[in-house]
PDB file of C-alpha atoms in Angstrom:
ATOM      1  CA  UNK A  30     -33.626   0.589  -3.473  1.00  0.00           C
ATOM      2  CA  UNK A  31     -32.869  -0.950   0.026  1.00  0.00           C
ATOM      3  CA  UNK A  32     -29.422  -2.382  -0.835  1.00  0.00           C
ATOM      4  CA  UNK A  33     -28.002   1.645  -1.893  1.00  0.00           C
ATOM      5  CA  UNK A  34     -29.755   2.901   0.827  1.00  0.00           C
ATOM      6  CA  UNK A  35     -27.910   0.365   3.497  1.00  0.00           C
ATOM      7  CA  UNK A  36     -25.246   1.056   1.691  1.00  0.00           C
ATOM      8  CA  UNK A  37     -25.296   4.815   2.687  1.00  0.00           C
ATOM      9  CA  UNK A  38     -25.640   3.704   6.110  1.00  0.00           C
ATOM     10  CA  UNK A  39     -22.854   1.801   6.348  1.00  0.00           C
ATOM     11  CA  UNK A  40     -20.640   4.185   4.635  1.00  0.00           C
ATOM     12  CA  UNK A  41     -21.684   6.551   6.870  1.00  0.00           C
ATOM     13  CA  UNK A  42     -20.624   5.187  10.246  1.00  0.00           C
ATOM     14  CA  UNK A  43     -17.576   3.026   9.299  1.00  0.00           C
ATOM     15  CA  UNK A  44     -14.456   4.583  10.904  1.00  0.00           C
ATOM     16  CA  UNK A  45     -11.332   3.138  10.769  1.00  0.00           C
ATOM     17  CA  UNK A  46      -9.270   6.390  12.912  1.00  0.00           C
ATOM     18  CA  UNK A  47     -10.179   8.844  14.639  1.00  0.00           C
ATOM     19  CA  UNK A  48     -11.073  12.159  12.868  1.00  0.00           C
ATOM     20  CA  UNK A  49      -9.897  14.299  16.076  1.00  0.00           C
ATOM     21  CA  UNK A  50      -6.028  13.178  15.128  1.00  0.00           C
ATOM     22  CA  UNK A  51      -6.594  14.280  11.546  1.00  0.00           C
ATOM     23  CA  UNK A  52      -3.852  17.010  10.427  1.00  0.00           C
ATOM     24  CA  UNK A  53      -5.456  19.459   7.784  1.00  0.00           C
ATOM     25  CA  UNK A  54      -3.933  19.531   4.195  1.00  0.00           C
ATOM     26  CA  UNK A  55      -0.367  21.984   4.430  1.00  0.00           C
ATOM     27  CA  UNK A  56       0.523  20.986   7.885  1.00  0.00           C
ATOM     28  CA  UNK A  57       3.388  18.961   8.694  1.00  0.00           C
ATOM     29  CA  UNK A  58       2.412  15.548   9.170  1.00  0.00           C
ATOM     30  CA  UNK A  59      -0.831  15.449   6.668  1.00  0.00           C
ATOM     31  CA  UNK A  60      -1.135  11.902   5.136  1.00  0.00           C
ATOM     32  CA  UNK A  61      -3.662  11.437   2.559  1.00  0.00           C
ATOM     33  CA  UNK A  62      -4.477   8.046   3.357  1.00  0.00           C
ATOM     34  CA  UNK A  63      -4.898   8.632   7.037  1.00  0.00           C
ATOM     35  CA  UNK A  64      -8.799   7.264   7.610  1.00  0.00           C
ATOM     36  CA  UNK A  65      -7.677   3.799   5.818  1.00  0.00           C
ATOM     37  CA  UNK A  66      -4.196   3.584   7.301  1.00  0.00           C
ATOM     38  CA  UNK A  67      -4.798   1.351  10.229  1.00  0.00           C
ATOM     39  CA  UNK A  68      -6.931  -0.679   8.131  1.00  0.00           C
ATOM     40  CA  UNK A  69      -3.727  -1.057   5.459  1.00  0.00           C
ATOM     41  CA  UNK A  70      -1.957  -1.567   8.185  1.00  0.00           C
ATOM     42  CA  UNK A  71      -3.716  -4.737   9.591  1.00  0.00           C
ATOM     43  CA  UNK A  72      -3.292  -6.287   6.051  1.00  0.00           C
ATOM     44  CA  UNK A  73       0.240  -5.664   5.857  1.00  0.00           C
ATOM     45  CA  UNK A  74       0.368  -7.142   9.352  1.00  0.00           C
ATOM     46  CA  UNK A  75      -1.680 -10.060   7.768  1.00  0.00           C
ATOM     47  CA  UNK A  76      -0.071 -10.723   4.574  1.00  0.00           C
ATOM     48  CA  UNK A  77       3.560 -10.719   6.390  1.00  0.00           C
ATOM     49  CA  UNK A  78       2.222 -14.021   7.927  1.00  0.00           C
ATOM     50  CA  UNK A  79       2.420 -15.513   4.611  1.00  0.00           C
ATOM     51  CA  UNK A  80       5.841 -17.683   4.068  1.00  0.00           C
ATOM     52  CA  UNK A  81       7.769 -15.581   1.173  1.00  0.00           C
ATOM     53  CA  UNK A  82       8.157 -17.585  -2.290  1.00  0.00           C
ATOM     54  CA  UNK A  83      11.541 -18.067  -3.466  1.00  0.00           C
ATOM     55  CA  UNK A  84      10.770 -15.636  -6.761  1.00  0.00           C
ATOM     56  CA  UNK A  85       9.130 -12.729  -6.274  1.00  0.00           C
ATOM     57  CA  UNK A  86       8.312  -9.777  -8.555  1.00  0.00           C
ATOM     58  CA  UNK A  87       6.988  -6.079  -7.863  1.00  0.00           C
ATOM     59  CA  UNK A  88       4.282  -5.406 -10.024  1.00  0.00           C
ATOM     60  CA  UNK A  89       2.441  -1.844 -10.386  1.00  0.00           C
ATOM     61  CA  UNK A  90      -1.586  -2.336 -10.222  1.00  0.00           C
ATOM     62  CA  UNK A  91      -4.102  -0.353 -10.927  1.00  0.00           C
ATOM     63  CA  UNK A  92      -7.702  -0.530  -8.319  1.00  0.00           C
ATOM     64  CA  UNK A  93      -9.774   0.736 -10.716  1.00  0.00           C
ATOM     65  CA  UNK A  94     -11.724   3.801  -9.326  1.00  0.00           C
ATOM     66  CA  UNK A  95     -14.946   6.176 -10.810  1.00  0.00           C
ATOM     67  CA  UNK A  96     -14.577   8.398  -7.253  1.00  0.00           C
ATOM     68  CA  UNK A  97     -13.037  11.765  -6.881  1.00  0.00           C
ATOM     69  CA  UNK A  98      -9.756  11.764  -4.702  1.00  0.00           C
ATOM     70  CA  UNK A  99      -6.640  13.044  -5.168  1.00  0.00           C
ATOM     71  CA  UNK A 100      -4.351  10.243  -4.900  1.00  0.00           C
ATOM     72  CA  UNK A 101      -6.157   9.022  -7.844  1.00  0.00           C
ATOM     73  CA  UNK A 102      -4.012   8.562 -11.103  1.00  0.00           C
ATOM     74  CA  UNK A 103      -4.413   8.265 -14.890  1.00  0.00           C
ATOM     75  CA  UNK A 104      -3.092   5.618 -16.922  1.00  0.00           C
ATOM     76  CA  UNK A 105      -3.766   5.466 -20.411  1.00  0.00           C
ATOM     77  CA  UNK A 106      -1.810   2.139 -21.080  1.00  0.00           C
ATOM     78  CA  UNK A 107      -4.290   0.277 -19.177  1.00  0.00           C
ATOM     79  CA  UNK A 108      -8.297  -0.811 -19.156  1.00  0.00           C
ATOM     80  CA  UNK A 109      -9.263   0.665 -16.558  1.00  0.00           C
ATOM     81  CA  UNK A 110      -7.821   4.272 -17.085  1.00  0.00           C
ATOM     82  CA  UNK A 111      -8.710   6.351 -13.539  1.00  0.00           C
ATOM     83  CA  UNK A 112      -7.423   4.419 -10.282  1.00  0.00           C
ATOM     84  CA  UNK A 113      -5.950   3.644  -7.415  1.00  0.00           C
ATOM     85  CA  UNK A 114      -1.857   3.228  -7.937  1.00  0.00           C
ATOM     86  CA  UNK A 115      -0.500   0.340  -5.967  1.00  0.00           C
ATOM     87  CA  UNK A 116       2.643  -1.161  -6.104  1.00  0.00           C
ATOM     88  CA  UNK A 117       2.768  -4.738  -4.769  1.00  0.00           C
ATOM     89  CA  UNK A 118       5.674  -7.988  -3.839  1.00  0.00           C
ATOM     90  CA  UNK A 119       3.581 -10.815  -4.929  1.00  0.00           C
ATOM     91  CA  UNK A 120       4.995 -14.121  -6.325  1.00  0.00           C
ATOM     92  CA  UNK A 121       4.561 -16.662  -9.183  1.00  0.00           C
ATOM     93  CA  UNK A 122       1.809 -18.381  -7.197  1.00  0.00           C
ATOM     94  CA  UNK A 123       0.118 -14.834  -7.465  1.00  0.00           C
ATOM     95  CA  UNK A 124       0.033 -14.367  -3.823  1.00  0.00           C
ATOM     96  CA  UNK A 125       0.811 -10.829  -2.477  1.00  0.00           C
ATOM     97  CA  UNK A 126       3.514 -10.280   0.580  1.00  0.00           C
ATOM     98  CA  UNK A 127       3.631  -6.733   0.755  1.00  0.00           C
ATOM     99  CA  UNK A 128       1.784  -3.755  -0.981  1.00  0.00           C
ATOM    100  CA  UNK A 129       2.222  -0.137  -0.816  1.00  0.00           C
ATOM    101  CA  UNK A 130      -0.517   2.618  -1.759  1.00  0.00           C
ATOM    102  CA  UNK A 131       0.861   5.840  -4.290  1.00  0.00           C
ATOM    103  CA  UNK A 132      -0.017   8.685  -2.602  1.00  0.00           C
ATOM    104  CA  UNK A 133       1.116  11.449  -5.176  1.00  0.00           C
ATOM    105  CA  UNK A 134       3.528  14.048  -3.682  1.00  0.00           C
ATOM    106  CA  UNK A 135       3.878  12.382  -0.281  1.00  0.00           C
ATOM    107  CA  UNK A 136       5.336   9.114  -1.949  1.00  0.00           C
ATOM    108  CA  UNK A 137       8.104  11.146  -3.254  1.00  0.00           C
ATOM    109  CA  UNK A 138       9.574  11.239   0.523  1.00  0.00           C
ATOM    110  CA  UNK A 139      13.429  10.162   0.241  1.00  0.00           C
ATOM    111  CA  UNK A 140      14.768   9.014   3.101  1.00  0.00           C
ATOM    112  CA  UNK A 141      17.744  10.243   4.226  1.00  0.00           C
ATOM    113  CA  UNK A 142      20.584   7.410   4.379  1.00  0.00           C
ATOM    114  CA  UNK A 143      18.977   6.672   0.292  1.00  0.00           C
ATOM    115  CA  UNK A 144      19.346   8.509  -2.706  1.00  0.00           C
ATOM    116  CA  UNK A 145      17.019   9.989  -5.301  1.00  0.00           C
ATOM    117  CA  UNK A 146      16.340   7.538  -7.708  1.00  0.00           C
ATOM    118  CA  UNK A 147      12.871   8.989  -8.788  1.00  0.00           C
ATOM    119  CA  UNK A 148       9.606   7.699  -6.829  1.00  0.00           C
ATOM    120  CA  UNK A 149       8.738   4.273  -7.662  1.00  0.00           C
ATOM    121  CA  UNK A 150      12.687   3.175  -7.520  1.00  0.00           C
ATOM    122  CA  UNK A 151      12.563   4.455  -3.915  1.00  0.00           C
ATOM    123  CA  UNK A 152       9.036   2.264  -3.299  1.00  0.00           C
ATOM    124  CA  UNK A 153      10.920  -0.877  -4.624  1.00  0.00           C
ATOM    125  CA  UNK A 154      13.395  -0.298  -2.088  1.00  0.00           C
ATOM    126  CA  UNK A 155      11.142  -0.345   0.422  1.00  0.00           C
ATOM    127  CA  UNK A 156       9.103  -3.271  -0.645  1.00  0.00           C
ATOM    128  CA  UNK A 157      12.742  -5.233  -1.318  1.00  0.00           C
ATOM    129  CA  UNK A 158      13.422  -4.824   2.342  1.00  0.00           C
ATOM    130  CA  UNK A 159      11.450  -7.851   3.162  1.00  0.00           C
ATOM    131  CA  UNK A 160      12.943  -9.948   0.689  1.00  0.00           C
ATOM    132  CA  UNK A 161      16.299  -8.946   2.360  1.00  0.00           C
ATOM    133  CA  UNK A 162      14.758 -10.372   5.729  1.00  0.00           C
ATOM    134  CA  UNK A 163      13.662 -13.247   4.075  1.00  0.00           C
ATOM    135  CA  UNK A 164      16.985 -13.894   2.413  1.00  0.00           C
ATOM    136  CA  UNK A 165      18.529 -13.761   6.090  1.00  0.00           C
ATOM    137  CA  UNK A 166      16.420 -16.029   7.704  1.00  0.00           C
ATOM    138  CA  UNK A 167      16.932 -19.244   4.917  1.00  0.00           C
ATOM    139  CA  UNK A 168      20.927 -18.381   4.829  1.00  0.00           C
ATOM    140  CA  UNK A 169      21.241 -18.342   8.408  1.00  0.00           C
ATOM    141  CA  UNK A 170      19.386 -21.443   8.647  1.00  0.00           C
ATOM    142  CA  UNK A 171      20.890 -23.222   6.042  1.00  0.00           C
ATOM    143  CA  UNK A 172      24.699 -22.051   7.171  1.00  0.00           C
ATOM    144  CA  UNK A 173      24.217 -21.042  10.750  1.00  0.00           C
ATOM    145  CA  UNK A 174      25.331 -17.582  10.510  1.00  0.00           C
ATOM    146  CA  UNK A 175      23.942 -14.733   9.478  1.00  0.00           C
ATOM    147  CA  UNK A 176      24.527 -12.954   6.008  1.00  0.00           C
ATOM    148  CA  UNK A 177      22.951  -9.524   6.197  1.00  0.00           C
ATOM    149  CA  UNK A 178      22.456  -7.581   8.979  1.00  0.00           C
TER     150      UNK A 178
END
């Protein structure tokens, strides 16, 4: 079995941060998605190339996943029942602008100038913060000034 066996390999030396900035589990700080975070990063960087439709929806998806982890959650609505909870800004075309990754307890972060509105209100907040750019940007170009700031 060469291709499981590359496989390994691979898995084995791909880093995508460094494990010396890594802040243990209980310390202030502690992200659980911390070794794929610059990687998300890039592709938000990447995807906020894309020219925004004029509808756009947030949709919850599901990565389905058969590893352990514990940002993993169970769904029992959908096909795939263990996975990877992601909520993403796509539109009609099906093209995605802007995702963001559950993380269980540390996506329940409110920030301060917002109130509680339970965890995945707060997330589609944050994802309709780029539509609010967008929304800028055409009005100010069609009227010359600026409607939100």
């Amino acid at each position: 079995m060469t291709c499981k066996n590359r496989w390994e390999e691979i898995k084995r030396f791909i880093h995508f941060n460094n494990n010396e900035n890594y802040m243990p589990q209980g310390t202030v700080g502690h992200d659980k998605l911390f070794k794929i975070s610059p990687l998300l990063r890039n592709l938000q960087d990447r995807l906020s190339l894309i020219s925004m439709e004029e509808n756009v929806a947030v949709d919850e998806q599901i990565i389905p996943t058969k590893s352990t982890s514990t940002i993993k959650q169970y769904n029992p609505k959908e096909p795939h029942k263990w996975g990877y909870k992601v909520l993403v800004l796509s539109g009609i075309s099906g093209s995605s602008y802007e995702f963001y990754v559950f993380a269980g307890s540390q996506s329940n972060t409110v920030p301060a100038d917002a109130s509680d509105l339970g965890t995945n209100s707060i997330v589609v907040v944050k994802l309709a913060q780029r539509i609010l750019k967008h929304v800028t940007i055409n009005l100010s170009l069609t009227t010359g000034l600026p409607v939100f700031r």
